PDB file of C-alpha atoms in Angstrom:
ATOM      1  CA  MET X 541     -65.886 -35.153 200.639  1.00  0.00           C
ATOM      2  CA  THR X 542     -63.122 -37.553 199.914  1.00  0.00           C
ATOM      3  CA  TYR X 543     -60.333 -36.613 196.781  1.00  0.00           C
ATOM      4  CA  ALA X 544     -57.801 -38.727 195.309  1.00  0.00           C
ATOM      5  CA  LYS X 545     -54.427 -36.963 195.409  1.00  0.00           C
ATOM      6  CA  ILE X 546     -51.338 -37.303 194.071  1.00  0.00           C
ATOM      7  CA  LEU X 547     -48.905 -38.245 197.339  1.00  0.00           C
ATOM      8  CA  GLY X 548     -45.830 -39.041 194.982  1.00  0.00           C
ATOM      9  CA  THR X 549     -43.988 -39.669 191.504  1.00  0.00           C
ATOM     10  CA  GLY X 550     -41.914 -42.185 190.118  1.00  0.00           C
ATOM     11  CA  SER X 551     -40.512 -43.139 186.937  1.00  0.00           C
ATOM     12  CA  TYR X 552     -37.835 -45.000 184.947  1.00  0.00           C
ATOM     13  CA  LEU X 553     -35.883 -45.612 181.540  1.00  0.00           C
ATOM     14  CA  PRO X 554     -34.008 -48.198 180.710  1.00  0.00           C
ATOM     15  CA  ALA X 555     -30.410 -47.747 181.100  1.00  0.00           C
ATOM     16  CA  LYS X 556     -29.341 -48.383 176.897  1.00  0.00           C
ATOM     17  CA  THR X 557     -30.499 -45.137 174.721  1.00  0.00           C
ATOM     18  CA  LEU X 558     -31.090 -45.799 170.569  1.00  0.00           C
ATOM     19  CA  SER X 559     -30.204 -41.902 168.986  1.00  0.00           C
ATOM     20  CA  ASN X 560     -32.110 -41.749 165.839  1.00  0.00           C
ATOM     21  CA  ASP X 561     -28.139 -41.866 164.138  1.00  0.00           C
ATOM     22  CA  ASP X 562     -27.897 -45.640 165.876  1.00  0.00           C
ATOM     23  CA  LEU X 563     -31.575 -46.032 163.920  1.00  0.00           C
ATOM     24  CA  ALA X 564     -30.310 -44.510 160.402  1.00  0.00           C
ATOM     25  CA  LYS X 565     -27.750 -46.797 160.993  1.00  0.00           C
ATOM     26  CA  ILE X 566     -30.224 -50.230 161.249  1.00  0.00           C
ATOM     27  CA  VAL X 567     -33.000 -48.799 158.618  1.00  0.00           C
ATOM     28  CA  ASP X 568     -33.479 -46.269 155.935  1.00  0.00           C
ATOM     29  CA  THR X 569     -34.092 -43.092 157.981  1.00  0.00           C
ATOM     30  CA  SER X 570     -32.111 -39.732 159.209  1.00  0.00           C
ATOM     31  CA  ASP X 571     -31.838 -37.883 162.320  1.00  0.00           C
ATOM     32  CA  GLU X 572     -33.204 -34.946 159.902  1.00  0.00           C
ATOM     33  CA  TRP X 573     -36.250 -37.029 159.170  1.00  0.00           C
ATOM     34  CA  ILE X 574     -37.442 -38.158 161.887  1.00  0.00           C
ATOM     35  CA  THR X 575     -36.793 -34.729 164.195  1.00  0.00           C
ATOM     36  CA  THR X 576     -38.506 -32.665 161.577  1.00  0.00           C
ATOM     37  CA  ARG X 577     -41.531 -35.098 161.445  1.00  0.00           C
ATOM     38  CA  THR X 578     -41.536 -36.063 165.357  1.00  0.00           C
ATOM     39  CA  GLY X 579     -39.174 -34.038 167.304  1.00  0.00           C
ATOM     40  CA  ILE X 580     -37.708 -37.521 169.054  1.00  0.00           C
ATOM     41  CA  LYS X 581     -34.334 -37.239 168.709  1.00  0.00           C
ATOM     42  CA  THR X 582     -33.538 -40.752 171.164  1.00  0.00           C
ATOM     43  CA  ARG X 583     -35.730 -43.364 173.274  1.00  0.00           C
ATOM     44  CA  HIS X 584     -34.772 -45.857 175.781  1.00  0.00           C
ATOM     45  CA  ILE X 585     -34.832 -49.096 174.367  1.00  0.00           C
ATOM     46  CA  ALA X 586     -35.322 -52.581 177.449  1.00  0.00           C
ATOM     47  CA  ALA X 587     -32.649 -54.552 178.195  1.00  0.00           C
ATOM     48  CA  ASP X 588     -33.128 -58.590 177.150  1.00  0.00           C
ATOM     49  CA  ASN X 589     -33.923 -59.271 180.493  1.00  0.00           C
ATOM     50  CA  GLU X 590     -35.795 -56.674 181.843  1.00  0.00           C
ATOM     51  CA  LYS X 591     -39.536 -56.990 181.789  1.00  0.00           C
ATOM     52  CA  CYS X 592     -42.334 -55.021 182.089  1.00  0.00           C
ATOM     53  CA  SER X 593     -42.971 -55.734 185.790  1.00  0.00           C
ATOM     54  CA  ASP X 594     -39.110 -54.692 186.206  1.00  0.00           C
ATOM     55  CA  LEU X 595     -39.753 -51.468 184.759  1.00  0.00           C
ATOM     56  CA  ALA X 596     -42.988 -50.797 186.611  1.00  0.00           C
ATOM     57  CA  VAL X 597     -40.954 -51.833 189.803  1.00  0.00           C
ATOM     58  CA  ALA X 598     -38.036 -49.458 189.465  1.00  0.00           C
ATOM     59  CA  ALA X 599     -40.924 -46.445 189.101  1.00  0.00           C
ATOM     60  CA  ALA X 600     -43.111 -47.507 191.820  1.00  0.00           C
ATOM     61  CA  HIS X 601     -40.555 -47.435 194.243  1.00  0.00           C
ATOM     62  CA  ASN X 602     -39.331 -44.103 192.963  1.00  0.00           C
ATOM     63  CA  ALA X 603     -42.967 -43.087 193.429  1.00  0.00           C
ATOM     64  CA  LEU X 604     -43.551 -44.688 197.183  1.00  0.00           C
ATOM     65  CA  GLU X 605     -40.185 -42.651 198.792  1.00  0.00           C
ATOM     66  CA  ALA X 606     -41.212 -39.515 197.152  1.00  0.00           C
ATOM     67  CA  ALA X 607     -44.780 -40.037 198.962  1.00  0.00           C
ATOM     68  CA  GLY X 608     -43.393 -41.145 201.651  1.00  0.00           C
ATOM     69  CA  VAL X 609     -45.331 -44.062 201.801  1.00  0.00           C
ATOM     70  CA  ASP X 610     -44.807 -47.731 202.540  1.00  0.00           C
ATOM     71  CA  ALA X 611     -44.962 -50.517 199.928  1.00  0.00           C
ATOM     72  CA  ALA X 612     -47.270 -52.442 202.948  1.00  0.00           C
ATOM     73  CA  GLU X 613     -50.533 -49.140 202.985  1.00  0.00           C
ATOM     74  CA  ILE X 614     -50.968 -49.596 199.388  1.00  0.00           C
ATOM     75  CA  ASP X 615     -54.519 -51.566 198.945  1.00  0.00           C
ATOM     76  CA  LEU X 616     -54.818 -50.634 195.082  1.00  0.00           C
ATOM     77  CA  ILE X 617     -52.435 -51.518 192.071  1.00  0.00           C
ATOM     78  CA  VAL X 618     -53.111 -50.705 188.739  1.00  0.00           C
ATOM     79  CA  VAL X 619     -51.218 -50.771 186.062  1.00  0.00           C
ATOM     80  CA  ALA X 620     -51.540 -49.137 182.275  1.00  0.00           C
ATOM     81  CA  THR X 621     -49.716 -51.693 179.801  1.00  0.00           C
ATOM     82  CA  SER X 622     -50.268 -53.394 176.326  1.00  0.00           C
ATOM     83  CA  THR X 623     -46.665 -55.136 176.498  1.00  0.00           C
ATOM     84  CA  PRO X 624     -47.991 -57.411 179.733  1.00  0.00           C
ATOM     85  CA  ASP X 625     -44.872 -59.747 180.704  1.00  0.00           C
ATOM     86  CA  MET X 626     -47.353 -62.786 179.792  1.00  0.00           C
ATOM     87  CA  GLN X 627     -50.355 -63.443 178.619  1.00  0.00           C
ATOM     88  CA  PHE X 628     -51.739 -64.389 182.345  1.00  0.00           C
ATOM     89  CA  PRO X 629     -51.165 -63.456 185.529  1.00  0.00           C
ATOM     90  CA  ALA X 630     -52.011 -59.675 184.815  1.00  0.00           C
ATOM     91  CA  THR X 631     -48.154 -57.547 184.847  1.00  0.00           C
ATOM     92  CA  ALA X 632     -50.436 -55.927 187.990  1.00  0.00           C
ATOM     93  CA  THR X 633     -50.151 -58.558 190.150  1.00  0.00           C
ATOM     94  CA  ILE X 634     -46.663 -59.942 189.503  1.00  0.00           C
ATOM     95  CA  VAL X 635     -45.631 -55.805 190.204  1.00  0.00           C
ATOM     96  CA  GLN X 636     -47.540 -56.581 193.480  1.00  0.00           C
ATOM     97  CA  GLN X 637     -45.695 -59.939 194.169  1.00  0.00           C
ATOM     98  CA  LYS X 638     -42.578 -58.200 193.338  1.00  0.00           C
ATOM     99  CA  LEU X 639     -42.743 -55.232 195.933  1.00  0.00           C
ATOM    100  CA  GLY X 640     -43.937 -57.767 198.876  1.00  0.00           C
ATOM    101  CA  ILE X 641     -48.122 -56.334 198.772  1.00  0.00           C
ATOM    102  CA  SER X 642     -50.043 -59.293 199.401  1.00  0.00           C
ATOM    103  CA  GLY X 643     -54.216 -59.392 199.400  1.00  0.00           C
ATOM    104  CA  CYS X 644     -55.137 -56.268 197.949  1.00  0.00           C
ATOM    105  CA  PRO X 645     -57.111 -55.451 194.160  1.00  0.00           C
ATOM    106  CA  ALA X 646     -53.964 -55.715 191.423  1.00  0.00           C
ATOM    107  CA  PHE X 647     -55.298 -55.610 187.928  1.00  0.00           C
ATOM    108  CA  ASP X 648     -54.190 -54.215 184.463  1.00  0.00           C
ATOM    109  CA  VAL X 649     -56.167 -52.088 182.300  1.00  0.00           C
ATOM    110  CA  GLN X 650     -55.225 -51.941 178.675  1.00  0.00           C
ATOM    111  CA  ALA X 651     -56.194 -48.723 176.091  1.00  0.00           C
ATOM    112  CA  VAL X 652     -52.629 -48.484 174.629  1.00  0.00           C
ATOM    113  CA  CYS X 653     -51.234 -44.818 175.136  1.00  0.00           C
ATOM    114  CA  ALA X 654     -54.608 -43.585 176.698  1.00  0.00           C
ATOM    115  CA  GLY X 655     -54.078 -46.391 179.177  1.00  0.00           C
ATOM    116  CA  PHE X 656     -52.531 -44.147 182.330  1.00  0.00           C
ATOM    117  CA  MET X 657     -55.853 -41.738 181.460  1.00  0.00           C
ATOM    118  CA  TYR X 658     -57.683 -45.372 181.935  1.00  0.00           C
ATOM    119  CA  ALA X 659     -55.635 -46.619 184.894  1.00  0.00           C
ATOM    120  CA  ILE X 660     -55.848 -43.405 187.064  1.00  0.00           C
ATOM    121  CA  THR X 661     -59.409 -42.699 186.832  1.00  0.00           C
ATOM    122  CA  THR X 662     -60.397 -45.814 187.741  1.00  0.00           C
ATOM    123  CA  ALA X 663     -57.936 -45.834 191.066  1.00  0.00           C
ATOM    124  CA  ASN X 664     -60.026 -42.301 191.642  1.00  0.00           C
ATOM    125  CA  ALA X 665     -63.147 -43.703 191.640  1.00  0.00           C
ATOM    126  CA  TYR X 666     -61.840 -46.369 194.152  1.00  0.00           C
ATOM    127  CA  ILE X 667     -60.888 -43.290 196.536  1.00  0.00           C
ATOM    128  CA  LYS X 668     -63.865 -41.577 196.622  1.00  0.00           C
ATOM    129  CA  SER X 669     -66.309 -43.957 196.926  1.00  0.00           C
ATOM    130  CA  GLY X 670     -63.688 -45.559 200.116  1.00  0.00           C
ATOM    131  CA  MET X 671     -63.301 -48.970 198.475  1.00  0.00           C
ATOM    132  CA  ALA X 672     -59.240 -47.803 199.019  1.00  0.00           C
ATOM    133  CA  LYS X 673     -57.189 -45.413 200.891  1.00  0.00           C
ATOM    134  CA  LYS X 674     -53.967 -45.044 198.855  1.00  0.00           C
ATOM    135  CA  ALA X 675     -53.852 -46.914 195.119  1.00  0.00           C
ATOM    136  CA  LEU X 676     -50.589 -47.489 193.144  1.00  0.00           C
ATOM    137  CA  VAL X 677     -50.832 -46.005 189.646  1.00  0.00           C
ATOM    138  CA  ILE X 678     -48.451 -47.650 186.562  1.00  0.00           C
ATOM    139  CA  GLY X 679     -48.264 -47.075 183.874  1.00  0.00           C
ATOM    140  CA  ALA X 680     -45.458 -49.451 181.314  1.00  0.00           C
ATOM    141  CA  ASP X 681     -44.412 -50.970 178.334  1.00  0.00           C
ATOM    142  CA  VAL X 682     -41.455 -52.074 176.448  1.00  0.00           C
ATOM    143  CA  PHE X 683     -42.616 -51.597 172.506  1.00  0.00           C
ATOM    144  CA  SER X 684     -39.525 -52.496 171.546  1.00  0.00           C
ATOM    145  CA  ARG X 685     -40.480 -55.994 172.068  1.00  0.00           C
ATOM    146  CA  ILE X 686     -43.113 -55.206 169.424  1.00  0.00           C
ATOM    147  CA  MET X 687     -41.536 -52.816 166.506  1.00  0.00           C
ATOM    148  CA  ASP X 688     -40.906 -54.074 163.308  1.00  0.00           C
ATOM    149  CA  TRP X 689     -37.183 -52.726 162.574  1.00  0.00           C
ATOM    150  CA  THR X 690     -37.151 -52.922 159.351  1.00  0.00           C
ATOM    151  CA  ASP X 691     -40.519 -50.339 158.816  1.00  0.00           C
ATOM    152  CA  ARG X 692     -39.085 -46.384 159.375  1.00  0.00           C
ATOM    153  CA  ARG X 693     -42.569 -45.421 160.088  1.00  0.00           C
ATOM    154  CA  THR X 694     -43.182 -46.918 162.807  1.00  0.00           C
ATOM    155  CA  CYS X 695     -39.749 -48.053 164.621  1.00  0.00           C
ATOM    156  CA  VAL X 696     -38.944 -45.053 164.846  1.00  0.00           C
ATOM    157  CA  LEU X 697     -41.356 -43.457 167.187  1.00  0.00           C
ATOM    158  CA  PHE X 698     -41.139 -45.386 170.303  1.00  0.00           C
ATOM    159  CA  GLY X 699     -38.967 -46.763 173.039  1.00  0.00           C
ATOM    160  CA  ASP X 700     -39.088 -47.937 176.462  1.00  0.00           C
ATOM    161  CA  GLY X 701     -40.225 -46.757 179.860  1.00  0.00           C
ATOM    162  CA  ALA X 702     -42.466 -46.379 183.242  1.00  0.00           C
ATOM    163  CA  GLY X 703     -43.719 -43.936 185.429  1.00  0.00           C
ATOM    164  CA  ALA X 704     -45.856 -44.264 188.490  1.00  0.00           C
ATOM    165  CA  VAL X 705     -47.840 -42.180 191.201  1.00  0.00           C
ATOM    166  CA  VAL X 706     -49.129 -42.737 194.708  1.00  0.00           C
ATOM    167  CA  LEU X 707     -52.710 -41.469 195.144  1.00  0.00           C
ATOM    168  CA  GLY X 708     -53.860 -41.290 198.967  1.00  0.00           C
ATOM    169  CA  ALA X 709     -58.265 -40.113 199.994  1.00  0.00           C
ATOM    170  CA  SER X 710     -57.730 -36.506 201.167  1.00  0.00           C
ATOM    171  CA  GLY X 711     -60.156 -33.547 201.965  1.00  0.00           C
ATOM    172  CA  GLU X 712     -58.180 -31.634 199.341  1.00  0.00           C
ATOM    173  CA  PRO X 713     -59.316 -31.607 195.719  1.00  0.00           C
ATOM    174  CA  GLY X 714     -57.182 -33.532 194.032  1.00  0.00           C
ATOM    175  CA  ILE X 715     -58.074 -35.669 190.744  1.00  0.00           C
ATOM    176  CA  LEU X 716     -60.219 -32.128 190.023  1.00  0.00           C
ATOM    177  CA  HIS X 717     -62.277 -33.738 186.599  1.00  0.00           C
ATOM    178  CA  SER X 718     -62.002 -36.424 183.657  1.00  0.00           C
ATOM    179  CA  LYS X 719     -63.107 -37.945 180.592  1.00  0.00           C
ATOM    180  CA  LEU X 720     -62.568 -40.874 178.629  1.00  0.00           C
ATOM    181  CA  LEU X 721     -63.758 -42.103 175.443  1.00  0.00           C
ATOM    182  CA  ALA X 722     -63.402 -45.040 172.588  1.00  0.00           C
ATOM    183  CA  ASP X 723     -64.310 -46.018 169.845  1.00  0.00           C
ATOM    184  CA  GLY X 724     -64.036 -48.982 168.283  1.00  0.00           C
ATOM    185  CA  SER X 725     -64.767 -48.209 164.425  1.00  0.00           C
ATOM    186  CA  TYR X 726     -60.788 -46.621 164.564  1.00  0.00           C
ATOM    187  CA  GLY X 727     -59.033 -49.640 165.850  1.00  0.00           C
ATOM    188  CA  HIS X 728     -57.303 -50.042 162.142  1.00  0.00           C
ATOM    189  CA  LEU X 729     -55.656 -47.348 162.146  1.00  0.00           C
ATOM    190  CA  LEU X 730     -53.207 -48.430 165.014  1.00  0.00           C
ATOM    191  CA  GLN X 731     -52.895 -52.131 166.031  1.00  0.00           C
ATOM    192  CA  THR X 732     -51.137 -55.148 166.811  1.00  0.00           C
ATOM    193  CA  PRO X 733     -53.298 -57.802 165.309  1.00  0.00           C
ATOM    194  CA  GLY X 734     -51.033 -60.745 166.514  1.00  0.00           C
ATOM    195  CA  GLN X 735     -52.043 -63.234 168.875  1.00  0.00           C
ATOM    196  CA  ILE X 736     -51.605 -66.224 170.579  1.00  0.00           C
ATOM    197  CA  ALA X 737     -53.190 -70.277 169.373  1.00  0.00           C
ATOM    198  CA  ASN X 738     -51.989 -73.575 169.233  1.00  0.00           C
ATOM    199  CA  GLY X 739     -48.968 -72.463 170.376  1.00  0.00           C
ATOM    200  CA  ALA X 740     -48.355 -70.268 167.748  1.00  0.00           C
ATOM    201  CA  VAL X 741     -48.278 -66.952 166.731  1.00  0.00           C
ATOM    202  CA  CYS X 742     -51.407 -66.236 164.606  1.00  0.00           C
ATOM    203  CA  GLY X 743     -50.929 -63.102 162.605  1.00  0.00           C
ATOM    204  CA  THR X 744     -48.683 -60.423 163.049  1.00  0.00           C
ATOM    205  CA  PRO X 745     -47.036 -59.702 165.816  1.00  0.00           C
ATOM    206  CA  PHE X 746     -45.679 -56.168 165.143  1.00  0.00           C
ATOM    207  CA  LEU X 747     -47.212 -52.516 165.552  1.00  0.00           C
ATOM    208  CA  GLN X 748     -49.095 -51.516 162.536  1.00  0.00           C
ATOM    209  CA  MET X 749     -50.136 -47.615 162.256  1.00  0.00           C
ATOM    210  CA  ASP X 750     -51.576 -45.547 159.576  1.00  0.00           C
ATOM    211  CA  GLY X 751     -49.771 -42.258 160.451  1.00  0.00           C
ATOM    212  CA  PRO X 752     -51.620 -39.572 158.771  1.00  0.00           C
ATOM    213  CA  GLY X 753     -54.950 -40.936 159.275  1.00  0.00           C
ATOM    214  CA  VAL X 754     -53.689 -41.423 163.071  1.00  0.00           C
ATOM    215  CA  PHE X 755     -52.288 -37.812 163.146  1.00  0.00           C
ATOM    216  CA  LYS X 756     -54.953 -36.088 161.621  1.00  0.00           C
ATOM    217  CA  PHE X 757     -57.719 -37.942 164.094  1.00  0.00           C
ATOM    218  CA  ALA X 758     -55.450 -36.967 167.289  1.00  0.00           C
ATOM    219  CA  VAL X 759     -55.203 -33.880 166.447  1.00  0.00           C
ATOM    220  CA  LYS X 760     -59.089 -33.465 166.450  1.00  0.00           C
ATOM    221  CA  ALA X 761     -60.044 -35.846 169.470  1.00  0.00           C
ATOM    222  CA  LEU X 762     -57.222 -34.935 171.859  1.00  0.00           C
ATOM    223  CA  ALA X 763     -57.869 -30.696 171.518  1.00  0.00           C
ATOM    224  CA  LYS X 764     -61.697 -31.533 171.939  1.00  0.00           C
ATOM    225  CA  VAL X 765     -61.556 -33.570 174.971  1.00  0.00           C
ATOM    226  CA  ALA X 766     -58.934 -31.106 176.472  1.00  0.00           C
ATOM    227  CA  GLU X 767     -61.617 -27.981 176.025  1.00  0.00           C
ATOM    228  CA  ASP X 768     -64.522 -30.257 177.410  1.00  0.00           C
ATOM    229  CA  VAL X 769     -62.873 -31.709 180.575  1.00  0.00           C
ATOM    230  CA  ILE X 770     -61.355 -27.930 181.070  1.00  0.00           C
ATOM    231  CA  ALA X 771     -64.973 -26.737 180.365  1.00  0.00           C
ATOM    232  CA  GLU X 772     -66.843 -29.387 181.886  1.00  0.00           C
ATOM    233  CA  ALA X 773     -64.608 -28.929 185.857  1.00  0.00           C
ATOM    234  CA  GLY X 774     -65.503 -24.735 185.600  1.00  0.00           C
ATOM    235  CA  LEU X 775     -62.484 -23.770 184.427  1.00  0.00           C
ATOM    236  CA  THR X 776     -60.769 -21.674 181.753  1.00  0.00           C
ATOM    237  CA  PRO X 777     -57.780 -22.458 179.951  1.00  0.00           C
ATOM    238  CA  GLU X 778     -56.187 -19.387 181.458  1.00  0.00           C
ATOM    239  CA  GLN X 779     -56.508 -21.785 185.144  1.00  0.00           C
ATOM    240  CA  ILE X 780     -54.207 -24.684 183.585  1.00  0.00           C
ATOM    241  CA  ASP X 781     -50.795 -24.240 185.302  1.00  0.00           C
ATOM    242  CA  TRP X 782     -49.062 -27.401 183.363  1.00  0.00           C
ATOM    243  CA  LEU X 783     -50.336 -29.358 179.972  1.00  0.00           C
ATOM    244  CA  VAL X 784     -48.767 -33.075 180.423  1.00  0.00           C
ATOM    245  CA  PRO X 785     -49.621 -34.676 177.164  1.00  0.00           C
ATOM    246  CA  HIS X 786     -49.062 -38.157 176.168  1.00  0.00           C
ATOM    247  CA  GLN X 787     -45.415 -37.527 173.930  1.00  0.00           C
ATOM    248  CA  ALA X 788     -46.752 -39.259 170.527  1.00  0.00           C
ATOM    249  CA  ASN X 789     -45.344 -36.443 168.532  1.00  0.00           C
ATOM    250  CA  TYR X 790     -44.314 -32.898 168.882  1.00  0.00           C
ATOM    251  CA  ARG X 791     -46.509 -30.991 165.983  1.00  0.00           C
ATOM    252  CA  ILE X 792     -49.628 -33.222 167.931  1.00  0.00           C
ATOM    253  CA  LEU X 793     -48.504 -31.723 171.612  1.00  0.00           C
ATOM    254  CA  GLU X 794     -48.209 -28.244 169.750  1.00  0.00           C
ATOM    255  CA  SER X 795     -51.705 -28.532 168.012  1.00  0.00           C
ATOM    256  CA  THR X 796     -53.175 -29.390 170.961  1.00  0.00           C
ATOM    257  CA  ALA X 797     -51.378 -26.314 173.154  1.00  0.00           C
ATOM    258  CA  LYS X 798     -52.445 -24.082 170.144  1.00  0.00           C
ATOM    259  CA  HIS X 799     -55.886 -24.850 170.260  1.00  0.00           C
ATOM    260  CA  LEU X 800     -56.073 -23.863 174.334  1.00  0.00           C
ATOM    261  CA  LYS X 801     -53.894 -20.744 173.295  1.00  0.00           C
ATOM    262  CA  LEU X 802     -51.679 -21.983 175.802  1.00  0.00           C
ATOM    263  CA  GLY X 803     -47.859 -21.585 174.467  1.00  0.00           C
ATOM    264  CA  MET X 804     -45.484 -24.370 174.613  1.00  0.00           C
ATOM    265  CA  GLU X 805     -43.845 -22.860 178.220  1.00  0.00           C
ATOM    266  CA  LYS X 806     -46.627 -24.118 179.698  1.00  0.00           C
ATOM    267  CA  VAL X 807     -46.859 -27.622 178.073  1.00  0.00           C
ATOM    268  CA  VAL X 808     -44.195 -30.235 179.757  1.00  0.00           C
ATOM    269  CA  LEU X 809     -41.999 -31.696 176.713  1.00  0.00           C
ATOM    270  CA  THR X 810     -39.834 -35.623 177.193  1.00  0.00           C
ATOM    271  CA  VAL X 811     -40.796 -36.419 173.369  1.00  0.00           C
ATOM    272  CA  GLN X 812     -37.635 -35.689 172.329  1.00  0.00           C
ATOM    273  CA  ASP X 813     -36.040 -37.762 174.789  1.00  0.00           C
ATOM    274  CA  HIS X 814     -38.112 -40.348 175.176  1.00  0.00           C
ATOM    275  CA  GLY X 815     -40.130 -40.845 172.373  1.00  0.00           C
ATOM    276  CA  ASN X 816     -43.213 -42.499 172.490  1.00  0.00           C
ATOM    277  CA  THR X 817     -43.375 -44.665 175.616  1.00  0.00           C
ATOM    278  CA  SER X 818     -46.937 -45.902 175.620  1.00  0.00           C
ATOM    279  CA  ALA X 819     -49.054 -45.553 178.780  1.00  0.00           C
ATOM    280  CA  ALA X 820     -45.733 -44.468 180.524  1.00  0.00           C
ATOM    281  CA  SER X 821     -45.800 -41.652 179.105  1.00  0.00           C
ATOM    282  CA  ILE X 822     -47.996 -39.022 180.721  1.00  0.00           C
ATOM    283  CA  PRO X 823     -46.446 -40.809 184.134  1.00  0.00           C
ATOM    284  CA  LEU X 824     -43.146 -40.128 182.583  1.00  0.00           C
ATOM    285  CA  ALA X 825     -43.256 -36.726 181.419  1.00  0.00           C
ATOM    286  CA  LEU X 826     -45.055 -35.375 184.792  1.00  0.00           C
ATOM    287  CA  ASP X 827     -42.240 -37.096 187.204  1.00  0.00           C
ATOM    288  CA  TRP X 828     -39.973 -35.369 184.969  1.00  0.00           C
ATOM    289  CA  GLY X 829     -41.260 -32.355 185.355  1.00  0.00           C
ATOM    290  CA  VAL X 830     -42.130 -32.541 188.930  1.00  0.00           C
ATOM    291  CA  ARG X 831     -38.548 -33.406 189.640  1.00  0.00           C
ATOM    292  CA  GLN X 832     -37.359 -30.554 187.532  1.00  0.00           C
ATOM    293  CA  GLY X 833     -39.056 -28.220 189.658  1.00  0.00           C
ATOM    294  CA  SER X 834     -41.502 -26.980 186.590  1.00  0.00           C
ATOM    295  CA  ILE X 835     -44.531 -28.609 188.301  1.00  0.00           C
ATOM    296  CA  GLN X 836     -45.099 -27.142 192.158  1.00  0.00           C
ATOM    297  CA  ARG X 837     -47.689 -27.919 194.775  1.00  0.00           C
ATOM    298  CA  GLY X 838     -51.172 -26.361 193.842  1.00  0.00           C
ATOM    299  CA  HIS X 839     -50.775 -25.957 190.323  1.00  0.00           C
ATOM    300  CA  THR X 840     -53.462 -27.183 187.914  1.00  0.00           C
ATOM    301  CA  LEU X 841     -52.337 -29.512 185.773  1.00  0.00           C
ATOM    302  CA  LEU X 842     -54.505 -31.273 182.796  1.00  0.00           C
ATOM    303  CA  LEU X 843     -53.038 -34.321 181.213  1.00  0.00           C
ATOM    304  CA  GLU X 844     -54.034 -35.998 178.394  1.00  0.00           C
ATOM    305  CA  GLY X 845     -53.300 -39.017 175.631  1.00  0.00           C
ATOM    306  CA  ILE X 846     -54.998 -41.043 172.692  1.00  0.00           C
ATOM    307  CA  GLY X 847     -53.830 -44.611 171.604  1.00  0.00           C
ATOM    308  CA  GLY X 848     -54.952 -47.456 169.935  1.00  0.00           C
ATOM    309  CA  GLY X 849     -58.968 -48.086 169.927  1.00  0.00           C
ATOM    310  CA  PHE X 850     -58.897 -45.608 169.858  1.00  0.00           C
ATOM    311  CA  ALA X 851     -59.021 -44.527 173.482  1.00  0.00           C
ATOM    312  CA  TRP X 852     -58.544 -41.444 174.590  1.00  0.00           C
ATOM    313  CA  GLY X 853     -59.265 -38.419 177.482  1.00  0.00           C
ATOM    314  CA  ALA X 854     -58.093 -36.527 179.890  1.00  0.00           C
ATOM    315  CA  VAL X 855     -57.817 -36.215 183.584  1.00  0.00           C
ATOM    316  CA  LEU X 856     -57.367 -32.563 185.389  1.00  0.00           C
ATOM    317  CA  VAL X 857     -55.095 -32.417 188.711  1.00  0.00           C
ATOM    318  CA  LYS X 858     -54.347 -30.157 191.117  1.00  0.00           C
ATOM    319  CA  TYR X 859     -51.373 -31.373 192.365  1.00  0.00           C
TER     320      TYR X 859
END
């Protein structure tokens, strides 16, 4: 049987950082207010000349190097993003061009903060079916570009970054099981409703969020999908070595871990340093755990996240 196995991970964070104290100078907030409610201390902000594809390419180079794979060997590129370089073409094709690759399928998936779950599950299906042998899966977002910096409810939460993995066909188990879900009836709780029409932006181009509504739904949905994917794979929570969650809010992460009866020492945490980087947050956290030496070969990982839509999911990985 053919499996898709993670061969290498990589990430990239813009050089500029924005601390809670920095934010307090431009909006009515404080380090204490942000930290107690979210766990976030700082976040990275893309430079004016940095596009989403630039972050994605930097993360891709790091993942390819870690995997020992040449870019020419990649035969599938999937980029998860909600902040593409442009309306079209897909950011994945721009990444493809910047990496010097041509011919292989390259496309974007849009499931906001759950995007990486959707992207890696798609790439897994390609590899298991024999349609690809080596896939580059990237989560990249520049949410600073869709923030209303006068809205303290949202602008304190998000940051920019990119994370990537190289998947390769293997006879050894890699992606063990995944479960993806969505419910469009909750879309009003988290959205950026603006659109381009007739040469102008129609509607607001800024992210809109009902914080309490998102929190309430996320806590229940993430706990349930995590529980389901573990059970469907024939495992128990005790067999999970690391929970690698979407880094949205420390309280949500804590709640998910508590539901699974996992100690916080088994949770990869980067929310304090990165904020919520949307589709980038899970691969960023994964790469951080690998490079810190916490995540090691043979470990069983549970990746999970939820984003606007609502779209959510979980993926079990034998690293």
